[in-house]
Amino acid sequence: MNKIVHIKPPQKLLRFFRWFCDPDLVEDLEGDLIELFEERAGSSISRAKTLFIRDILFMFRPGIIKNFEGHKNLNNYGMLKNYLKSAWRNLMKYKGFSTINILSLSIGMAACMVIFLFIKDERSFDAFHEKKDTIYRLCEVQSFPGTNTQNVALSMPGMGPTMTAEFPEIENFTRFRSFGEQLIEVGDQRIMIENISSADSSFLSIFDFPFISGDRNTALNNPYDAIISKETALKLFNQMDVLGETFTINGDQCKITGVIENVPENSHLQFNILLSIRISTQDNPGFDNQFGSNFLNTYFVLNENADLDAMSKRYPDYLSSHIQRDDDINEFYKLFLQPLPDVHLASTDIEHDYNNHRKFNGTYIDIFILIGIFILIIASLNFMNLTTARASNRAKEVGVRKAIGAVKGQLFNQFIVESILLATLALVFAIFLAFISLPLLNNLIDRQFGIVTLFSNLEIVMVIIGATLLLGVLAGLYPSLYLSSFRPVIVLKGFKSYEKKSYFRSSLIVIQFSLALGMIVSTLVVLQQLNFMKNKDIGFGKDHILLVQMRGEAGEKYEQMKQALLGESNILGVTASGQRLGSNFHQWGFKVRKDTGIVSLTPSNVFVDHDYLDVYDIKLLSGRTFSKDFETDDGNAYIINKAFADELGFENPVGKRAAHAWYPDDSLGTIIGVTENFNFNSLHYKVNTLSMVVHTDWGYSEMSIKINGENITQSIQDVERIYNQFVTDYPIRYEFLDDHMQQLYESDQQMGSVITIIAVLSIFIGCMGLFGLASISIQRRIKEVGIRKVMGASTMELLTILSKNFALMILIAFVLATPLTFLFLSGWLDNFAYRIEINPLIFFVGGLLALVIALATISFHVVRAANANPIKSLKYE
Amino acid sequence: MGKETIGEFEEVVMLTVAVLYKEAYGITIKEEMEKHLKRGVNLGAMRIALKRLESKGFLKSEFGEVTAVRGGKRKRYYEVTPQGKKVLEQVMETRKQLWKSIPSVAFDFKFG
């Protein structure tokens, strides 16, 4: 046996042991531990210490850990009741501060709830598909000569089947081809239905759109099969039992093989009727092997260990083996796969993204989370600040409690319980606030949030409760430590000696104001950018332009209709085009004769009517516009934009020979004019190269009617009347161009609205805190104010003296917030091809605004104190 | 669920307590067990076993005198109760029965 050495084992560990150990066991177990330690220490002290730690840690197990239930609990319950009671009394006694505390916390919480709902909604996109983690959308990077490089969501019909055959990683594919709005005939009924698409039969096994009737495994197997949404079934047949019923679309008779639930709002793919894609192969047997033209979406299901990088290395070989050209296809196309969750949230850089319902800029989600955290911090800081500042009110209570035996820990617990109580009250109030403000918000940002979502599952409820408790604890931590540290002798004698300047409290105000300032400036910049986009001269007139769809007869009778329309006094111009402004025109091959020979390029292209430039007020830089006086202007004259002219590199492009790619080299047309650059795509993208041409026999898709802005209702009526006079097969469909343009910036606009609301709220919360603090600090200096007044100080002088401190803090906040906000905003603005530069002045405006708001808040108290009769404040000295 | 049953570890603990007779307390039990089992015995695990055996009535314990060593903490001495003895005997009896019932061929191993 080793020599016994008397060395004390680590006392901290022993204390820990005593804390958790069952009191019945503590004595002899401790003895055992010490004995073992002493015995081991005889050979090696450090080893003994290590083993001692191990022994104690192994002791920490049920059977040895003391029972925390029982008599102790009963006692705690009694104290808890007492804490709650005194918290409640205190709450009622200082109603003003309680209101500020709870209200600011609950506004912050309500804002967070709304943000949570918003984020949850955006994140829920496409999440209902069981295979969501293995579904990818095939996208392309197009870099054609003479065009800006574009990411597009489109792919070629042949890609789905051939890639699935050649890439073992791909388990399945489906293609989705959209036909937009179509006329559906059921019996002698003719109804326009939106969102009609076709897809491979595999679509239904890849995406989980729930069936009401029909067999999802076979529903799209035959060329004329169709599935139909519940709502559409009711619209077409007035019932839902429509399996086997038929309807006619574009002369094809289709049979309904399935009825599905309406496609949910949170699906990026939207359709009311889904046809089999074999309706396309029926007319065109080579469809499944068709390359060259991009016009549909392809989705793949990959197996679980697919390596996207490894796959992407094989795309170039794949492309060159399927698309034979003189030049290397890989210079024009790169393929990439986009994971399903990214389709909704990370497609802002993708153009020609036609099937992406309510596409959203996912980076805004991070911004919202950040804002949510900020606003909670501001609200918590209020709470901390006000509670600590009001410490003198509670000092006597602390003193008495301590004098009759409360220890620091108990007092700490008491204040934490109080803080949690306040947070819980704030939660209740926050739910109420969110409830009453949601309808307004839904209206503003076009969502259907409901407060019930917050209680929809236990997990969220737990998170909310947990977050509230945590907030209560965090916000109460500092005040509780501070209050519980009072020494009874000092506080019972009178609190005066404790009243000193608190740098901690001041720094809280600085943080709070930095955040609020950041938000003010961000809001100003975001609004400025949105306003900039709204008002930027996009190079064509978009106001009072009515876009009318042209189908069937409308196309055939365009010329007559145009003449009739122009006869109306309210109609200022009529023109037509193959595509609509605002969502990028398609790129077509184009060739130009240069001195060195024929050069092939791929600019955006649109075919238009002769007077397109006039109706849209597009300015010519050189050359002339299309004219009916020249017969060759129909099909052989091209007007290009400045960007394309620059790309071509001619000193004067007017008169140069050029044409569509498919024209023989010896029969090229002529470039007759160059226009200024105008934004035919949204302002997120740079102006692309463009060529315009007239083709009166190609069939325009849309008529653009410029109407009298003073007489809109009458103008629309005129248009409708004349349309109906000429066209009987399709009912009139129209939309205003500026509404369409507005949609391009919807995501940004909504972001702007939310940020503005929240910035206003956070400033409001910050000011509530300041208001409370100012009132406390002035109350404390009320005698000073009285004396100064008696000595003859004016209200103005008092105001300066009393608000000097606050002004200084705002100044520091300004210095802190400026660089960070600037960095953040620059990053955000980089999302836009056309952006404002941040004017440094805006920081001064923001700072000044904060200062003014803060001083206005403070001066409320100051003026009251300054105007009060000094006798009142000095009476008791 | 018989209250009368004990586990293998508990059996060893009780036997050790019996072996040590008047000297059975924490450390001695642990060391004695380690000697016989030829492996480390965790103090906590052993203590839980002792506590459980005591609550079943197979062991009883009382505090000894205060000593200078072990930080002045008293030792808790353990003793097997008659009831405990009965359980131990029962366990041994069961084992004996089992040994007797083994047919001779079962252990008739051929080597080499």
mmCIF file of C-alpha atoms in Angstrom, chain A residues 187-431:
data_model
loop_
_atom_site.group_PDB
_atom_site.id
_atom_site.type_symbol
_atom_site.label_atom_id
_atom_site.label_comp_id
_atom_site.label_asym_id
_atom_site.label_seq_id
_atom_site.Cartn_x
_atom_site.Cartn_y
_atom_site.Cartn_z
ATOM 1 C CA GLY A 187 -69.381 21.167 -76.127
ATOM 2 C CA ASP A 188 -70.401 24.593 -77.378
ATOM 3 C CA GLN A 189 -68.854 26.371 -74.406
ATOM 4 C CA ARG A 190 -65.658 28.343 -75.077
ATOM 5 C CA ILE A 191 -63.635 29.401 -72.085
ATOM 6 C CA MET A 192 -60.181 30.946 -71.801
ATOM 7 C CA ILE A 193 -58.024 29.061 -69.306
ATOM 8 C CA GLU A 194 -54.694 30.371 -68.041
ATOM 9 C CA ASN A 195 -51.585 28.352 -67.323
ATOM 10 C CA ILE A 196 -51.941 25.460 -69.675
ATOM 11 C CA SER A 197 -48.848 23.321 -69.964
ATOM 12 C CA SER A 198 -47.680 19.956 -71.093
ATOM 13 C CA ALA A 199 -45.278 17.549 -69.449
ATOM 14 C CA ASP A 200 -43.837 14.065 -69.701
ATOM 15 C CA SER A 201 -45.774 11.345 -67.921
ATOM 16 C CA SER A 202 -42.865 11.109 -65.438
ATOM 17 C CA PHE A 203 -43.843 14.584 -64.202
ATOM 18 C CA LEU A 204 -46.403 13.073 -61.870
ATOM 19 C CA SER A 205 -43.956 10.658 -60.280
ATOM 20 C CA ILE A 206 -41.334 13.382 -59.821
ATOM 21 C CA PHE A 207 -43.580 16.136 -58.473
ATOM 22 C CA ASP A 208 -46.168 15.348 -55.821
ATOM 23 C CA PHE A 209 -49.217 17.248 -56.929
ATOM 24 C CA PRO A 210 -52.004 15.416 -55.113
ATOM 25 C CA PHE A 211 -54.590 13.596 -57.184
ATOM 26 C CA ILE A 212 -58.276 13.697 -56.407
ATOM 27 C CA SER A 213 -59.205 11.129 -59.003
ATOM 28 C CA GLY A 214 -57.413 9.252 -61.738
ATOM 29 C CA ASP A 215 -54.219 7.204 -61.697
ATOM 30 C CA ARG A 216 -51.059 9.279 -61.456
ATOM 31 C CA ASN A 217 -48.959 6.423 -62.872
ATOM 32 C CA THR A 218 -50.708 6.367 -66.200
ATOM 33 C CA ALA A 219 -52.436 9.727 -66.390
ATOM 34 C CA LEU A 220 -50.233 11.315 -69.043
ATOM 35 C CA ASN A 221 -49.267 8.215 -71.018
ATOM 36 C CA ASN A 222 -51.246 8.922 -74.156
ATOM 37 C CA PRO A 223 -50.834 11.914 -76.469
ATOM 38 C CA TYR A 224 -54.255 13.385 -75.748
ATOM 39 C CA ASP A 225 -54.396 12.749 -72.043
ATOM 40 C CA ALA A 226 -54.867 15.709 -69.763
ATOM 41 C CA ILE A 227 -55.051 16.302 -66.061
ATOM 42 C CA ILE A 228 -56.980 19.230 -64.761
ATOM 43 C CA SER A 229 -57.146 21.135 -61.513
ATOM 44 C CA LYS A 230 -60.201 21.051 -59.290
ATOM 45 C CA GLU A 231 -60.969 24.690 -59.926
ATOM 46 C CA THR A 232 -60.709 24.292 -63.699
ATOM 47 C CA ALA A 233 -62.907 21.195 -63.609
ATOM 48 C CA LEU A 234 -65.577 23.203 -61.831
ATOM 49 C CA LYS A 235 -65.143 26.062 -64.278
ATOM 50 C CA LEU A 236 -65.443 23.850 -67.362
ATOM 51 C CA PHE A 237 -67.864 21.170 -66.235
ATOM 52 C CA ASN A 238 -69.464 22.519 -63.061
ATOM 53 C CA GLN A 239 -68.500 19.323 -61.302
ATOM 54 C CA MET A 240 -65.452 17.430 -60.196
ATOM 55 C CA ASP A 241 -66.375 13.999 -61.454
ATOM 56 C CA VAL A 242 -64.924 14.598 -64.914
ATOM 57 C CA LEU A 243 -62.708 11.570 -65.566
ATOM 58 C CA GLY A 244 -63.106 10.531 -69.209
ATOM 59 C CA GLU A 245 -64.720 13.828 -70.231
ATOM 60 C CA THR A 246 -63.190 15.544 -73.241
ATOM 61 C CA PHE A 247 -62.412 19.090 -74.294
ATOM 62 C CA THR A 248 -60.886 20.647 -77.368
ATOM 63 C CA ILE A 249 -57.777 22.765 -77.406
ATOM 64 C CA ASN A 250 -56.316 24.132 -80.646
ATOM 65 C CA GLY A 251 -58.360 21.598 -82.596
ATOM 66 C CA ASP A 252 -57.067 18.620 -80.582
ATOM 67 C CA GLN A 253 -59.550 16.653 -78.558
ATOM 68 C CA CYS A 254 -58.142 15.758 -75.150
ATOM 69 C CA LYS A 255 -59.436 13.308 -72.588
ATOM 70 C CA ILE A 256 -59.325 14.024 -68.865
ATOM 71 C CA THR A 257 -57.431 11.269 -67.095
ATOM 72 C CA GLY A 258 -56.914 12.909 -63.743
ATOM 73 C CA VAL A 259 -58.203 15.636 -61.468
ATOM 74 C CA ILE A 260 -55.746 17.183 -59.042
ATOM 75 C CA GLU A 261 -55.996 19.602 -56.168
ATOM 76 C CA ASN A 262 -55.392 23.199 -57.236
ATOM 77 C CA VAL A 263 -51.681 23.780 -57.579
ATOM 78 C CA PRO A 264 -50.636 25.458 -54.318
ATOM 79 C CA GLU A 265 -49.399 29.051 -54.260
ATOM 80 C CA ASN A 266 -46.018 27.876 -53.046
ATOM 81 C CA SER A 267 -45.195 25.901 -56.132
ATOM 82 C CA HIS A 268 -42.944 27.564 -58.689
ATOM 83 C CA LEU A 269 -44.699 25.530 -61.378
ATOM 84 C CA GLN A 270 -48.271 26.605 -61.926
ATOM 85 C CA PHE A 271 -50.793 24.936 -64.193
ATOM 86 C CA ASN A 272 -54.525 24.543 -64.477
ATOM 87 C CA ILE A 273 -54.458 21.979 -67.216
ATOM 88 C CA LEU A 274 -51.522 19.678 -67.836
ATOM 89 C CA LEU A 275 -51.435 17.936 -71.189
ATOM 90 C CA SER A 276 -49.175 15.094 -72.171
ATOM 91 C CA ILE A 277 -46.051 16.335 -73.903
ATOM 92 C CA ARG A 278 -46.733 13.660 -76.494
ATOM 93 C CA ILE A 279 -49.190 16.135 -77.970
ATOM 94 C CA SER A 280 -46.007 17.781 -79.247
ATOM 95 C CA THR A 281 -44.369 14.564 -80.451
ATOM 96 C CA GLN A 282 -47.576 13.655 -82.227
ATOM 97 C CA ASP A 283 -47.189 16.571 -84.627
ATOM 98 C CA ASN A 284 -43.435 16.437 -84.680
ATOM 99 C CA PRO A 285 -41.950 12.924 -84.430
ATOM 100 C CA GLY A 286 -38.419 14.291 -84.085
ATOM 101 C CA PHE A 287 -39.362 16.278 -80.983
ATOM 102 C CA ASP A 288 -37.539 14.048 -78.500
ATOM 103 C CA ASN A 289 -34.338 14.528 -80.427
ATOM 104 C CA GLN A 290 -34.728 18.177 -81.210
ATOM 105 C CA PHE A 291 -31.833 20.480 -80.443
ATOM 106 C CA GLY A 292 -31.056 24.072 -81.258
ATOM 107 C CA SER A 293 -34.045 25.945 -79.929
ATOM 108 C CA ASN A 294 -34.636 26.486 -76.216
ATOM 109 C CA PHE A 295 -38.251 26.710 -75.231
ATOM 110 C CA LEU A 296 -39.101 24.399 -72.364
ATOM 111 C CA ASN A 297 -38.000 23.517 -68.839
ATOM 112 C CA THR A 298 -36.314 20.233 -68.074
ATOM 113 C CA TYR A 299 -36.149 18.702 -64.595
ATOM 114 C CA PHE A 300 -33.996 15.796 -63.538
ATOM 115 C CA VAL A 301 -34.097 13.479 -60.566
ATOM 116 C CA LEU A 302 -30.528 12.591 -59.659
ATOM 117 C CA ASN A 303 -29.509 9.607 -57.628
ATOM 118 C CA GLU A 304 -28.293 10.363 -54.164
ATOM 119 C CA ASN A 305 -24.566 10.266 -54.712
ATOM 120 C CA ALA A 306 -24.541 12.241 -57.923
ATOM 121 C CA ASP A 307 -21.621 14.632 -58.106
ATOM 122 C CA LEU A 308 -22.681 17.805 -59.902
ATOM 123 C CA ASP A 309 -19.110 18.888 -60.533
ATOM 124 C CA ALA A 310 -18.156 15.580 -62.050
ATOM 125 C CA MET A 311 -21.250 15.723 -64.234
ATOM 126 C CA SER A 312 -20.523 19.217 -65.431
ATOM 127 C CA LYS A 313 -17.159 18.064 -66.771
ATOM 128 C CA ARG A 314 -18.972 15.782 -69.182
ATOM 129 C CA TYR A 315 -21.444 18.382 -70.486
ATOM 130 C CA PRO A 316 -19.152 19.767 -73.212
ATOM 131 C CA ASP A 317 -18.684 16.327 -74.785
ATOM 132 C CA TYR A 318 -22.380 15.688 -74.485
ATOM 133 C CA LEU A 319 -23.274 18.935 -76.240
ATOM 134 C CA SER A 320 -20.802 18.507 -79.072
ATOM 135 C CA SER A 321 -21.983 14.974 -79.715
ATOM 136 C CA HIS A 322 -25.589 16.096 -80.124
ATOM 137 C CA ILE A 323 -25.344 19.485 -81.770
ATOM 138 C CA GLN A 324 -23.250 19.468 -84.907
ATOM 139 C CA ARG A 325 -22.115 22.842 -86.094
ATOM 140 C CA ASP A 326 -19.150 24.299 -87.910
ATOM 141 C CA ASP A 327 -18.012 26.072 -84.776
ATOM 142 C CA ASP A 328 -17.716 24.688 -81.273
ATOM 143 C CA ILE A 329 -21.112 24.524 -79.578
ATOM 144 C CA ASN A 330 -19.431 24.812 -76.204
ATOM 145 C CA GLU A 331 -18.564 28.388 -76.917
ATOM 146 C CA PHE A 332 -22.253 29.209 -76.917
ATOM 147 C CA TYR A 333 -23.760 26.985 -74.264
ATOM 148 C CA LYS A 334 -22.816 25.776 -70.846
ATOM 149 C CA LEU A 335 -25.213 23.617 -68.904
ATOM 150 C CA PHE A 336 -25.785 23.669 -65.183
ATOM 151 C CA LEU A 337 -28.212 22.076 -62.769
ATOM 152 C CA GLN A 338 -30.098 24.176 -60.305
ATOM 153 C CA PRO A 339 -31.380 22.463 -57.130
ATOM 154 C CA LEU A 340 -35.139 22.734 -56.705
ATOM 155 C CA PRO A 341 -35.059 25.014 -53.624
ATOM 156 C CA ASP A 342 -32.876 27.467 -55.556
ATOM 157 C CA VAL A 343 -35.423 27.769 -58.332
ATOM 158 C CA HIS A 344 -37.625 30.006 -56.224
ATOM 159 C CA LEU A 345 -35.008 31.751 -54.113
ATOM 160 C CA ALA A 346 -31.889 31.962 -56.221
ATOM 161 C CA SER A 347 -33.007 32.677 -59.761
ATOM 162 C CA THR A 348 -32.628 36.436 -59.848
ATOM 163 C CA ASP A 349 -29.792 36.167 -62.329
ATOM 164 C CA ILE A 350 -31.803 33.909 -64.606
ATOM 165 C CA GLU A 351 -33.507 35.411 -67.628
ATOM 166 C CA HIS A 352 -36.210 33.884 -69.791
ATOM 167 C CA ASP A 353 -37.505 32.278 -66.615
ATOM 168 C CA TYR A 354 -41.117 31.921 -67.639
ATOM 169 C CA ASN A 355 -42.258 29.166 -65.311
ATOM 170 C CA ASN A 356 -41.230 30.530 -61.976
ATOM 171 C CA HIS A 357 -44.259 31.661 -60.058
ATOM 172 C CA ARG A 358 -43.544 34.531 -57.652
ATOM 173 C CA LYS A 359 -39.798 34.172 -58.026
ATOM 174 C CA PHE A 360 -38.110 35.811 -55.051
ATOM 175 C CA ASN A 361 -34.678 37.197 -54.393
ATOM 176 C CA GLY A 362 -33.489 34.845 -51.647
ATOM 177 C CA THR A 363 -30.836 37.225 -50.393
ATOM 178 C CA TYR A 364 -33.666 39.345 -49.018
ATOM 179 C CA ILE A 365 -34.411 36.530 -46.603
ATOM 180 C CA ASP A 366 -31.025 36.982 -44.959
ATOM 181 C CA ILE A 367 -31.670 40.700 -44.784
ATOM 182 C CA PHE A 368 -35.004 40.068 -43.109
ATOM 183 C CA ILE A 369 -33.444 37.731 -40.559
ATOM 184 C CA LEU A 370 -30.861 40.405 -39.845
ATOM 185 C CA ILE A 371 -33.565 43.024 -39.431
ATOM 186 C CA GLY A 372 -35.522 40.723 -37.127
ATOM 187 C CA ILE A 373 -32.471 40.257 -34.930
ATOM 188 C CA PHE A 374 -31.765 43.999 -34.958
ATOM 189 C CA ILE A 375 -35.236 44.948 -33.931
ATOM 190 C CA LEU A 376 -35.216 42.425 -31.104
ATOM 191 C CA ILE A 377 -31.874 43.754 -29.941
ATOM 192 C CA ILE A 378 -33.199 47.301 -29.960
ATOM 193 C CA ALA A 379 -36.248 46.243 -27.977
ATOM 194 C CA SER A 380 -34.183 44.225 -25.475
ATOM 195 C CA LEU A 381 -31.749 47.073 -25.022
ATOM 196 C CA ASN A 382 -34.692 49.291 -24.165
ATOM 197 C CA PHE A 383 -35.735 46.846 -21.574
ATOM 198 C CA MET A 384 -32.265 46.541 -20.083
ATOM 199 C CA ASN A 385 -31.722 50.238 -20.094
ATOM 200 C CA LEU A 386 -34.985 51.231 -18.552
ATOM 201 C CA THR A 387 -34.848 48.562 -15.888
ATOM 202 C CA THR A 388 -31.337 49.481 -14.838
ATOM 203 C CA ALA A 389 -32.058 53.172 -14.976
ATOM 204 C CA ARG A 390 -35.009 52.681 -12.688
ATOM 205 C CA ALA A 391 -32.924 50.693 -10.236
ATOM 206 C CA SER A 392 -33.356 53.335 -7.561
ATOM 207 C CA ASN A 393 -37.048 52.505 -7.423
ATOM 208 C CA ARG A 394 -36.248 48.951 -6.535
ATOM 209 C CA ALA A 395 -33.221 49.586 -4.359
ATOM 210 C CA LYS A 396 -35.195 49.703 -1.109
ATOM 211 C CA GLU A 397 -36.923 46.446 -1.961
ATOM 212 C CA VAL A 398 -33.574 44.798 -2.634
ATOM 213 C CA GLY A 399 -32.223 46.185 0.606
ATOM 214 C CA VAL A 400 -35.138 44.896 2.651
ATOM 215 C CA ARG A 401 -35.113 41.503 1.017
ATOM 216 C CA LYS A 402 -31.399 41.179 1.642
ATOM 217 C CA ALA A 403 -31.718 42.398 5.209
ATOM 218 C CA ILE A 404 -34.237 39.681 6.007
ATOM 219 C CA GLY A 405 -32.019 37.019 4.520
ATOM 220 C CA ALA A 406 -32.369 36.823 0.763
ATOM 221 C CA VAL A 407 -29.089 35.950 -0.916
ATOM 222 C CA LYS A 408 -27.874 37.371 -4.179
ATOM 223 C CA GLY A 409 -28.886 34.294 -6.168
ATOM 224 C CA GLN A 410 -32.464 34.529 -4.975
ATOM 225 C CA LEU A 411 -32.727 38.177 -5.882
ATOM 226 C CA PHE A 412 -31.210 37.439 -9.245
ATOM 227 C CA ASN A 413 -33.844 34.773 -9.781
ATOM 228 C CA GLN A 414 -36.524 37.181 -8.738
ATOM 229 C CA PHE A 415 -35.566 39.758 -11.336
ATOM 230 C CA ILE A 416 -35.150 37.130 -14.042
ATOM 231 C CA VAL A 417 -38.636 35.826 -13.242
ATOM 232 C CA GLU A 418 -39.893 39.373 -13.483
ATOM 233 C CA SER A 419 -38.207 39.865 -16.805
ATOM 234 C CA ILE A 420 -39.669 36.606 -18.122
ATOM 235 C CA LEU A 421 -43.078 37.722 -16.939
ATOM 236 C CA LEU A 422 -42.716 40.945 -18.909
ATOM 237 C CA ALA A 423 -41.527 39.052 -21.978
ATOM 238 C CA THR A 424 -44.549 36.747 -21.703
ATOM 239 C CA LEU A 425 -46.920 39.670 -21.425
ATOM 240 C CA ALA A 426 -45.176 41.197 -24.412
ATOM 241 C CA LEU A 427 -45.686 37.946 -26.308
ATOM 242 C CA VAL A 428 -49.410 37.995 -25.695
ATOM 243 C CA PHE A 429 -49.562 41.568 -26.814
ATOM 244 C CA ALA A 430 -47.332 40.841 -29.809
ATOM 245 C CA ILE A 431 -49.681 38.129 -31.016
#
